[in-house]
Amino acid sequence: MFILVNLKAYPCDPIEVATAARDVAEESGVRIAVSPQAADISRVAATGVETWAQHVDPNDYGSHTGSTLAEAVAEAGAVGTLINHSEKRMKLADIDGSVQAAERAGLETCVCANNPAQIGAVSALGPDSVAVEPPELIGGDVSVATADPGIVTDAVDSAANVDEDVDVYCGAGISTGDDVVTAEELGASGILLASGVAKADDPRAALEDLVSGL
């Protein structure tokens, strides 16, 4: 299982979370990555934790003021990027462009989608992975794997029907080790979470709990 911690724009200490994630990953053998704000990518990457961007735009070098260039986040130390998070929605053509931009820069890609039908659509764009995240459960106390396990299994099937090489992650409400185990049992190969770690009083303890059943 892959654990991807999205720090969003939460007022947490990205270095504290990154250091905790690095240490728990090394001790447990579980792959854990942190996705900080773009301005913090280089600092987070310097801790040695696997580092992802939260977004890249579908453009190349040039006159694109305010854009997040895939090559820039890669140079800062990111090895992957989220695309089309529920809080940063994109048109399908732009998702395709961002996937291509990320691939051009050597970044691993995870495209987010709201439901199994959308998972099938974005899987056709050739990302490395997709994440199913019903927006009504994001940031809540109940995980999608518990609230509606059928969404996870259907998402796994939708992706496999299009491209069996695309990994499927489970997001929205994931916060405990039991949630991670349930997601794995439903066929997910990773989880995407944010507040369960970013808002935790003790990020290391939260991460240790997440990997406890793996």
Short mmCIF file of C-alpha atoms in Angstrom, two decimals:
data_model
loop_
_atom_site.label_atom_id
_atom_site.label_comp_id
_atom_site.label_asym_id
_atom_site.label_seq_id
_atom_site.Cartn_x
_atom_site.Cartn_y
_atom_site.Cartn_z
CA MET A 1 0.00 0.00 0.00
CA PHE A 2 1.06 3.54 -0.81
CA ILE A 3 0.20 6.35 1.61
CA LEU A 4 0.11 9.84 0.10
CA VAL A 5 -0.33 12.69 2.59
CA ASN A 6 -1.70 15.88 1.04
CA LEU A 7 -0.95 18.90 3.24
CA LYS A 8 -3.29 21.13 1.19
CA ALA A 9 -2.98 24.69 2.55
CA TYR A 10 -3.29 23.65 6.17
CA PRO A 11 -1.29 25.65 8.76
CA CYS A 12 0.83 22.65 9.73
CA ASP A 13 4.62 22.40 9.87
CA PRO A 14 5.52 20.68 6.58
CA ILE A 15 8.96 19.73 7.83
CA GLU A 16 7.56 18.08 10.97
CA VAL A 17 5.15 16.01 8.86
CA ALA A 18 7.82 15.21 6.27
CA THR A 19 10.31 14.07 8.89
CA ALA A 20 7.70 11.91 10.60
CA ALA A 21 6.65 10.39 7.27
CA ARG A 22 10.26 9.66 6.34
CA ASP A 23 10.97 7.96 9.66
CA VAL A 24 7.76 5.90 9.71
CA ALA A 25 8.36 4.82 6.11
CA GLU A 26 11.90 3.70 6.92
CA GLU A 27 10.84 1.85 10.07
CA SER A 28 7.75 0.15 8.61
CA GLY A 29 8.85 -0.45 5.04
CA VAL A 30 5.61 1.17 3.82
CA ARG A 31 5.85 3.67 0.97
CA ILE A 32 4.80 7.10 2.27
CA ALA A 33 4.90 10.40 0.40
CA VAL A 34 4.07 13.99 1.36
CA SER A 35 2.48 16.57 -0.94
CA PRO A 36 3.14 20.10 0.40
CA GLN A 37 2.45 23.55 -0.97
CA ALA A 38 4.56 24.30 -4.07
CA ALA A 39 6.68 26.80 -2.14
CA ASP A 40 7.64 24.08 0.36
CA ILE A 41 8.55 21.31 -2.10
CA SER A 42 12.31 21.84 -1.97
CA ARG A 43 12.37 22.02 1.85
CA VAL A 44 10.24 18.90 2.20
CA ALA A 45 12.26 17.00 -0.40
CA ALA A 46 15.44 17.90 1.47
CA THR A 47 14.25 15.78 4.43
CA GLY A 48 14.54 12.69 2.25
CA VAL A 49 10.83 11.87 2.23
CA GLU A 50 9.20 11.04 -1.09
CA THR A 51 7.73 14.36 -2.21
CA TRP A 52 4.80 15.10 -4.53
CA ALA A 53 3.34 18.31 -5.92
CA GLN A 54 -0.32 19.09 -5.33
CA HIS A 55 -0.86 20.19 -8.94
CA VAL A 56 0.88 20.92 -12.21
CA ASP A 57 -0.54 22.91 -15.11
CA PRO A 58 -0.87 21.65 -18.69
CA ASN A 59 1.67 24.05 -20.13
CA ASP A 60 5.30 24.04 -21.24
CA TYR A 61 7.90 26.76 -20.68
CA GLY A 62 6.77 30.19 -21.85
CA SER A 63 4.40 33.04 -21.06
CA HIS A 64 2.28 31.36 -18.40
CA THR A 65 2.34 33.67 -15.39
CA GLY A 66 0.99 32.04 -12.25
CA SER A 67 1.20 28.51 -13.59
CA THR A 68 2.80 25.57 -11.83
CA LEU A 69 5.30 24.17 -14.32
CA ALA A 70 5.93 20.44 -14.11
CA GLU A 71 9.64 20.89 -14.74
CA ALA A 72 9.84 23.43 -11.89
CA VAL A 73 8.37 21.10 -9.29
CA ALA A 74 10.56 18.27 -10.52
CA GLU A 75 13.65 20.45 -10.22
CA ALA A 76 12.54 21.42 -6.69
CA GLY A 77 12.59 17.75 -5.72
CA ALA A 78 9.10 16.39 -6.39
CA VAL A 79 8.87 12.93 -7.94
CA GLY A 80 5.12 12.88 -8.48
CA THR A 81 2.04 15.08 -8.64
CA LEU A 82 -1.65 15.06 -7.93
CA ILE A 83 -3.89 16.19 -10.79
CA ASN A 84 -7.57 17.21 -10.70
CA HIS A 85 -8.03 17.08 -6.94
CA SER A 86 -11.62 17.80 -5.93
CA GLU A 87 -10.46 21.20 -4.68
CA LYS A 88 -8.58 21.92 -7.93
CA ARG A 89 -10.89 20.61 -10.63
CA MET A 90 -9.90 20.65 -14.29
CA LYS A 91 -11.51 20.03 -17.66
CA LEU A 92 -10.74 16.63 -19.19
CA ALA A 93 -8.56 18.15 -21.90
CA ASP A 94 -6.52 20.01 -19.29
CA ILE A 95 -6.18 16.86 -17.19
CA ASP A 96 -4.75 15.18 -20.28
CA GLY A 97 -2.37 18.10 -20.78
CA SER A 98 -1.22 17.98 -17.17
CA VAL A 99 -0.61 14.23 -17.34
CA GLN A 100 1.51 14.78 -20.44
CA ALA A 101 3.36 17.68 -18.81
CA ALA A 102 4.11 15.56 -15.75
CA GLU A 103 5.35 12.69 -17.89
CA ARG A 104 7.54 15.12 -19.82
CA ALA A 105 9.14 16.16 -16.52
CA GLY A 106 9.49 12.59 -15.26
CA LEU A 107 6.83 12.92 -12.58
CA GLU A 108 4.59 10.08 -11.43
CA THR A 109 0.92 10.99 -11.77
CA CYS A 110 -2.21 10.44 -9.68
CA VAL A 111 -5.43 11.78 -11.18
CA CYS A 112 -8.31 12.28 -8.75
CA ALA A 113 -11.96 11.67 -9.62
CA ASN A 114 -15.29 11.77 -7.81
CA ASN A 115 -16.81 8.46 -8.82
CA PRO A 116 -16.16 5.18 -10.69
CA ALA A 117 -17.42 6.56 -14.03
CA GLN A 118 -14.94 9.42 -13.86
CA ILE A 119 -12.23 6.97 -12.79
CA GLY A 120 -12.76 5.11 -16.05
CA ALA A 121 -12.59 8.32 -18.07
CA VAL A 122 -9.35 9.59 -16.54
CA SER A 123 -7.75 6.11 -16.62
CA ALA A 124 -7.92 6.37 -20.41
CA LEU A 125 -5.50 9.30 -20.24
CA GLY A 126 -2.67 7.02 -19.12
CA PRO A 127 -1.83 8.22 -15.61
CA ASP A 128 0.21 6.03 -13.26
CA SER A 129 -2.64 5.99 -10.76
CA VAL A 130 -6.09 7.34 -10.04
CA ALA A 131 -7.76 8.19 -6.73
CA VAL A 132 -11.48 7.96 -6.09
CA GLU A 133 -12.61 10.68 -3.68
CA PRO A 134 -16.32 11.45 -3.21
CA PRO A 135 -16.22 15.19 -2.35
CA GLU A 136 -18.92 14.92 0.33
CA LEU A 137 -16.61 12.71 2.42
CA ILE A 138 -13.40 14.73 2.03
CA GLY A 139 -12.20 16.06 5.37
CA GLY A 140 -14.83 14.08 7.27
CA ASP A 141 -14.63 11.47 10.00
CA VAL A 142 -16.02 8.57 7.95
CA SER A 143 -13.88 7.01 5.25
CA VAL A 144 -15.19 6.22 1.79
CA ALA A 145 -14.09 2.61 2.34
CA THR A 146 -16.54 2.38 5.25
CA ALA A 147 -19.33 4.70 4.08
CA ASP A 148 -19.67 3.24 0.59
CA PRO A 149 -17.26 0.37 -0.13
CA GLY A 150 -18.95 -0.19 -3.48
CA ILE A 151 -17.47 3.05 -4.76
CA VAL A 152 -13.98 1.66 -4.16
CA THR A 153 -14.60 -1.74 -5.73
CA ASP A 154 -16.40 -0.17 -8.70
CA ALA A 155 -13.53 2.29 -9.16
CA VAL A 156 -11.03 -0.58 -9.18
CA ASP A 157 -13.12 -2.36 -11.81
CA SER A 158 -13.58 0.80 -13.90
CA ALA A 159 -9.84 1.44 -14.03
CA ALA A 160 -9.03 -2.21 -14.81
CA ASN A 161 -11.53 -2.25 -17.66
CA VAL A 162 -9.63 0.60 -19.29
CA ASP A 163 -6.01 -0.03 -18.30
CA GLU A 164 -4.95 -2.77 -15.89
CA ASP A 165 -1.64 -0.99 -15.27
CA VAL A 166 -3.32 2.00 -13.59
CA ASP A 167 -3.22 1.76 -9.78
CA VAL A 168 -6.30 2.81 -7.83
CA TYR A 169 -6.06 4.76 -4.59
CA CYS A 170 -8.82 5.43 -2.10
CA GLY A 171 -9.36 8.89 -0.61
CA ALA A 172 -11.85 10.92 1.45
CA GLY A 173 -12.16 10.44 5.20
CA ILE A 174 -9.23 8.03 5.54
CA SER A 175 -7.67 8.53 8.97
CA THR A 176 -6.96 5.22 10.73
CA GLY A 177 -5.08 1.99 10.24
CA ASP A 178 -8.41 0.16 9.99
CA ASP A 179 -9.38 2.45 7.09
CA VAL A 180 -6.16 1.55 5.28
CA VAL A 181 -6.69 -2.19 5.77
CA THR A 182 -10.28 -1.91 4.57
CA ALA A 183 -9.19 0.02 1.48
CA GLU A 184 -6.62 -2.67 0.70
CA GLU A 185 -9.21 -5.43 1.13
CA LEU A 186 -11.46 -3.61 -1.35
CA GLY A 187 -8.73 -3.68 -3.98
CA ALA A 188 -7.08 -0.28 -3.59
CA SER A 189 -3.30 -0.20 -3.82
CA GLY A 190 -2.91 3.05 -1.93
CA ILE A 191 -4.65 5.79 0.02
CA LEU A 192 -4.78 9.55 -0.26
CA LEU A 193 -5.42 11.54 2.91
CA ALA A 194 -4.90 15.00 4.34
CA SER A 195 -6.47 16.14 7.63
CA GLY A 196 -5.88 12.80 9.36
CA VAL A 197 -2.18 13.64 9.41
CA ALA A 198 -1.90 17.36 8.60
CA LYS A 199 -4.29 18.32 11.40
CA ALA A 200 -3.09 15.70 13.89
CA ASP A 201 -1.60 16.84 17.19
CA ASP A 202 1.08 14.18 16.68
CA PRO A 203 1.67 13.48 12.95
CA ARG A 204 4.08 10.66 13.69
CA ALA A 205 1.56 8.84 15.88
CA ALA A 206 -1.10 9.30 13.19
CA LEU A 207 1.23 7.82 10.57
CA GLU A 208 2.21 4.93 12.82
CA ASP A 209 -1.47 4.10 13.25
CA LEU A 210 -2.03 4.22 9.48
CA VAL A 211 0.67 1.60 8.83
CA SER A 212 -0.11 -0.53 11.89
CA GLY A 213 -2.17 -3.09 10.02
CA LEU A 214 0.08 -3.45 6.99
#
